[in-house]
Tab-separated table of C-alpha atoms in Angstrom:
chain	number	residue	atom	x	y	z
A	2	LYS	CA	-1.124	18.152	-0.530
A	3	GLN	CA	0.074	15.504	1.877
A	4	GLU	CA	3.757	14.496	1.383
A	5	VAL	CA	5.273	11.562	3.192
A	6	THR	CA	9.043	11.236	3.672
A	7	GLN	CA	10.977	8.279	5.043
A	8	ILE	CA	14.504	8.500	6.332
A	9	PRO	CA	16.904	6.833	5.858
A	10	ALA	CA	16.306	5.429	2.375
A	11	ALA	CA	18.495	2.436	3.160
A	12	LEU	CA	19.874	1.023	6.300
A	13	SER	CA	22.249	-1.958	7.010
A	14	VAL	CA	22.737	-3.214	10.507
A	15	PRO	CA	24.241	-6.334	12.189
A	16	GLU	CA	21.935	-8.934	13.581
A	17	GLY	CA	20.724	-8.217	17.136
A	18	GLU	CA	20.819	-4.465	16.889
A	19	ASN	CA	17.810	-2.308	17.814
A	20	LEU	CA	16.852	0.202	15.088
A	21	VAL	CA	14.517	3.044	14.342
A	22	LEU	CA	12.860	3.958	11.088
A	23	ASN	CA	11.434	7.348	10.553
A	24	CYS	CA	8.392	8.714	8.737
A	25	SER	CA	7.314	12.312	8.430
A	26	PHE	CA	4.182	13.780	6.920
A	27	THR	CA	3.171	17.380	6.126
A	28	ASP	CA	-0.514	17.444	7.056
A	29	SER	CA	-1.642	16.317	10.493
A	30	ALA	CA	-5.303	15.851	9.355
A	31	ILE	CA	-5.122	12.032	9.085
A	32	TYR	CA	-7.372	9.141	9.941
A	33	ASN	CA	-4.460	6.794	10.595
A	34	LEU	CA	-0.940	5.847	9.777
A	35	GLN	CA	0.129	2.355	8.790
A	36	TRP	CA	3.471	0.605	8.570
A	37	PHE	CA	4.003	-2.068	5.981
A	38	ARG	CA	6.818	-4.336	4.933
A	39	GLN	CA	7.477	-5.373	1.339
A	40	ASP	CA	9.658	-8.279	0.317
A	41	PRO	CA	11.244	-8.017	-3.172
A	42	GLY	CA	8.630	-8.639	-5.892
A	43	LYS	CA	5.902	-9.222	-3.408
A	44	GLY	CA	2.848	-7.384	-2.158
A	45	LEU	CA	2.722	-5.491	1.222
A	46	THR	CA	2.251	-6.964	4.621
A	47	SER	CA	0.636	-4.694	7.186
A	48	LEU	CA	2.627	-4.467	10.372
A	49	LEU	CA	0.920	-1.876	12.525
A	50	LEU	CA	-2.040	0.505	12.207
A	51	ILE	CA	-2.136	3.536	14.383
A	52	GLN	CA	-5.422	5.460	14.578
A	53	SER	CA	-5.192	9.227	14.735
A	54	SER	CA	-6.310	9.113	18.412
A	55	GLN	CA	-3.576	6.722	19.436
A	56	ARG	CA	0.070	7.414	20.337
A	57	GLU	CA	1.548	4.001	19.651
A	58	GLN	CA	1.019	0.384	18.752
A	59	THR	CA	3.034	-2.699	19.549
A	60	SER	CA	3.297	-6.081	17.957
A	61	GLY	CA	5.991	-8.420	19.099
A	62	ARG	CA	9.383	-6.853	18.475
A	63	LEU	CA	7.810	-3.900	16.669
A	64	ASN	CA	6.633	-0.670	18.177
A	65	ALA	CA	5.298	2.240	16.184
A	66	SER	CA	4.622	5.757	17.518
A	67	LEU	CA	2.673	8.580	16.159
A	68	ASP	CA	2.935	12.292	16.905
A	69	LYS	CA	0.441	14.097	14.791
A	70	SER	CA	1.381	17.574	16.020
A	71	SER	CA	4.924	17.204	14.726
A	72	GLY	CA	3.946	15.031	11.743
A	73	ARG	CA	6.128	12.194	12.713
A	74	SER	CA	6.075	8.442	13.220
A	75	THR	CA	8.757	6.037	14.124
A	76	LEU	CA	8.980	2.282	13.771
A	77	TYR	CA	11.244	0.678	16.348
A	78	ILE	CA	12.499	-2.784	15.685
A	79	ALA	CA	14.039	-4.636	18.677
A	80	ALA	CA	16.714	-7.304	18.394
A	81	SER	CA	16.761	-7.306	14.582
A	82	GLN	CA	17.027	-10.626	12.670
A	83	PRO	CA	18.078	-11.401	9.054
A	84	GLY	CA	14.395	-12.193	8.356
A	85	ASP	CA	13.545	-8.581	9.060
A	86	SER	CA	15.317	-7.607	5.841
A	87	ALA	CA	12.794	-5.912	3.613
A	88	THR	CA	11.585	-2.569	2.525
A	89	TYR	CA	9.454	-0.740	5.144
A	90	LEU	CA	6.806	1.684	4.025
A	91	CYS	CA	4.663	4.046	6.017
A	92	ALA	CA	1.317	5.282	4.656
A	93	VAL	CA	-1.053	7.960	5.925
A	94	SER	CA	-4.740	8.207	5.263
A	95	PRO	CA	-5.680	11.844	5.095
A	96	PHE	CA	-9.148	13.243	5.237
A	97	ASP	CA	-9.259	13.632	1.462
A	98	ASN	CA	-9.246	10.669	-0.863
A	99	ASP	CA	-5.628	10.071	-1.557
A	100	MET	CA	-3.803	7.615	0.655
A	101	ARG	CA	-0.132	8.583	0.580
A	102	PHE	CA	2.878	6.325	0.830
A	103	GLY	CA	6.526	7.098	1.656
A	104	ALA	CA	9.156	5.855	-0.652
A	105	GLY	CA	10.265	3.330	1.918
A	106	THR	CA	13.374	2.384	3.907
A	107	ARG	CA	15.277	-0.625	2.575
A	108	LEU	CA	16.586	-2.592	5.568
A	109	THR	CA	19.329	-5.158	5.485
A	110	VAL	CA	20.132	-7.185	8.594
A	111	LYS	CA	23.466	-8.927	8.304
A	112	PRO	CA	23.964	-12.253	10.061
B	16	LYS	CA	-8.672	-18.123	5.638
B	17	ALA	CA	-7.438	-17.521	2.110
B	18	GLY	CA	-5.576	-14.271	1.410
B	19	VAL	CA	-6.074	-11.732	-1.370
B	20	THR	CA	-5.558	-13.253	-4.747
B	21	GLN	CA	-4.692	-11.444	-7.948
B	22	THR	CA	-4.694	-12.773	-11.486
B	23	PRO	CA	-2.828	-12.888	-13.619
B	24	ARG	CA	0.526	-12.573	-11.818
B	25	TYR	CA	2.457	-11.384	-14.914
B	26	LEU	CA	1.245	-9.747	-18.083
B	27	ILE	CA	2.949	-8.416	-21.240
B	28	LYS	CA	1.072	-6.109	-23.476
B	29	THR	CA	1.925	-3.592	-26.246
B	30	ARG	CA	1.128	0.110	-26.486
B	31	GLY	CA	-2.491	0.860	-27.336
B	32	GLN	CA	-3.904	-2.360	-26.051
B	33	GLN	CA	-6.144	-2.702	-23.029
B	34	VAL	CA	-5.877	-4.966	-20.050
B	35	THR	CA	-8.033	-6.226	-17.256
B	36	LEU	CA	-6.731	-7.322	-13.905
B	37	SER	CA	-8.670	-9.259	-11.255
B	38	CYS	CA	-8.635	-9.257	-7.527
B	39	SER	CA	-10.406	-11.530	-5.112
B	40	PRO	CA	-10.502	-10.158	-1.544
B	41	ILE	CA	-10.470	-12.020	1.667
B	42	SER	CA	-13.836	-13.588	2.432
B	43	GLY	CA	-16.095	-11.111	4.275
B	44	HIS	CA	-14.073	-8.080	3.234
B	45	ARG	CA	-16.192	-5.509	1.358
B	46	SER	CA	-13.576	-2.798	0.581
B	47	VAL	CA	-11.181	-3.283	-2.293
B	48	SER	CA	-8.477	-0.766	-3.157
B	49	TRP	CA	-6.068	-0.675	-6.074
B	50	TYR	CA	-2.548	0.760	-6.103
B	51	GLN	CA	0.150	1.238	-8.739
B	52	GLN	CA	3.765	0.799	-7.750
B	53	THR	CA	6.641	2.036	-9.938
B	54	PRO	CA	10.284	2.671	-9.217
B	55	GLY	CA	9.941	6.341	-10.063
B	56	GLN	CA	6.677	7.238	-8.386
B	57	GLY	CA	6.524	4.672	-5.679
B	58	LEU	CA	3.102	3.446	-4.424
B	59	GLN	CA	0.108	5.504	-5.606
B	60	PHE	CA	-3.547	5.021	-4.724
B	61	LEU	CA	-5.774	4.329	-7.798
B	62	PHE	CA	-9.251	3.826	-6.299
B	63	GLU	CA	-11.366	2.115	-3.758
B	64	TYR	CA	-14.597	0.133	-4.152
B	65	PHE	CA	-17.152	-0.689	-1.537
B	66	SER	CA	-20.487	-2.379	-2.194
B	67	GLU	CA	-20.048	-2.224	-5.939
B	68	THR	CA	-19.490	1.547	-5.836
B	69	GLN	CA	-16.382	3.528	-6.321
B	70	ARG	CA	-15.854	5.274	-2.991
B	71	ASN	CA	-12.611	7.100	-3.522
B	72	LYS	CA	-10.333	7.869	-6.508
B	73	GLY	CA	-6.722	8.837	-6.807
B	74	ASN	CA	-5.131	11.160	-9.323
B	75	PHE	CA	-5.041	8.961	-12.413
B	76	PRO	CA	-6.465	9.582	-15.914
B	77	GLY	CA	-9.757	8.160	-17.059
B	78	ARG	CA	-7.975	5.330	-18.870
B	79	PHE	CA	-7.854	3.649	-15.489
B	80	SER	CA	-11.192	2.277	-14.409
B	81	GLY	CA	-12.506	-0.453	-12.248
B	82	ARG	CA	-15.585	-2.133	-10.913
B	83	GLN	CA	-16.688	-4.358	-8.071
B	84	PHE	CA	-19.102	-7.270	-8.215
B	85	SER	CA	-21.638	-8.366	-5.685
B	86	ASN	CA	-19.310	-10.950	-4.304
B	87	SER	CA	-16.727	-8.112	-3.659
B	88	ARG	CA	-14.403	-9.361	-6.302
B	89	SER	CA	-12.959	-6.447	-8.295
B	90	GLU	CA	-11.474	-5.819	-11.687
B	91	MET	CA	-9.310	-3.065	-12.857
B	92	ASN	CA	-9.112	-1.985	-16.503
B	93	VAL	CA	-6.518	0.100	-18.242
B	94	SER	CA	-7.318	1.177	-21.844
B	95	THR	CA	-4.898	2.479	-24.526
B	96	LEU	CA	-1.863	1.287	-22.667
B	97	GLU	CA	1.200	3.535	-22.525
B	98	LEU	CA	4.852	2.561	-21.763
B	99	GLY	CA	4.527	4.377	-18.442
B	100	ASP	CA	1.831	2.022	-17.308
B	101	SER	CA	4.370	-0.690	-16.792
B	102	ALA	CA	4.165	-1.298	-13.053
B	103	LEU	CA	3.291	-3.634	-10.250
B	104	TYR	CA	-0.504	-3.283	-9.618
B	105	LEU	CA	-1.507	-4.210	-6.046
B	106	CYS	CA	-4.949	-4.910	-4.692
B	107	ALA	CA	-5.798	-4.707	-1.071
B	108	SER	CA	-8.911	-5.624	0.884
B	109	SER	CA	-10.232	-4.514	4.171
B	110	LEU	CA	-13.393	-5.247	6.161
B	111	VAL	CA	-15.234	-1.936	5.525
B	112	ASP	CA	-12.967	1.074	5.068
B	113	ARG	CA	-9.327	1.142	4.053
B	114	ARG	CA	-8.800	4.238	6.167
B	115	GLY	CA	-9.963	2.680	9.416
B	116	ASP	CA	-9.210	-0.995	8.931
B	117	THR	CA	-6.077	-2.989	8.377
B	118	GLN	CA	-5.458	-3.497	4.620
B	119	TYR	CA	-4.373	-6.915	3.371
B	120	PHE	CA	-2.481	-6.907	0.128
B	121	GLY	CA	-2.314	-9.469	-2.649
B	122	PRO	CA	0.973	-10.428	-4.361
B	123	GLY	CA	0.355	-8.053	-7.300
B	124	THR	CA	0.154	-8.205	-10.981
B	125	ARG	CA	3.303	-7.292	-12.814
B	126	LEU	CA	2.319	-5.481	-16.070
B	127	THR	CA	4.932	-4.825	-18.752
B	128	VAL	CA	4.001	-2.579	-21.724
B	129	LEU	CA	6.223	-2.907	-24.749
C-alpha cells in the first residue's frame, strides 16, 4: 500500500530565503504527483502537477522535481515571501484507486 | 470562470442523522472527486465520479455514498453519522480524470457531529 511522507512537518524561515520541501513515497507505480497548498480552513490550491514521465515542473518561483526510482519529490520555493505561509501537501496517484496524500509541511515565512 | 462551489459551508448534526453535501464543479469539468480531511487521518480519498458513474472508491464504509448528475454536479451522502465523521469534506473537479488532470478544489464543507 502506497505511503506518502513529508519532511519536515513544520518549517519557519525568514523572508527571502530559498527553501526545499520533501516528499517521499513507497511505490513508484504512479500516474503523477501533485503539490498543493492549503491555507487555514480553506480548500487546496494546485501548485504543480508532474506526470510520471516527467522529471520536473516549474511555475514562477516554484520548482518541483520527481524521481520515481527513489520515490522522492522536492518542492523548491525561491525567494520566499510571507504570502507563501501555508501548509504544503504532496499527493500521488497510484495505479490503483486510492490517491494518497502526505500529512503536509506547515511553512511560516517571517517578515 | 467560476471555481468549484460547495454547499453548505458549515453543518452541525447529531449522531445517527444523515447528511447530504453538494458540489458544483467548474463548468466543463466532468470528473468530481470527494475527500475527507481530519487532523488525525489527514486527507483521504472518498470517491470519484465521471459521467454520472462512480469510477473509483477509497477505503470508506458503505455509509458514505455519492452520485453525480447529468450536469456534473455531485452530491455526497453520509448516513447514520458517527462522531468520527466530523471533518472537512472537500470536493475537487478536473476535466476528465483526476489522475491525469489538475484538480481544482472547493472551499470545503465543515461537518461537526455532536
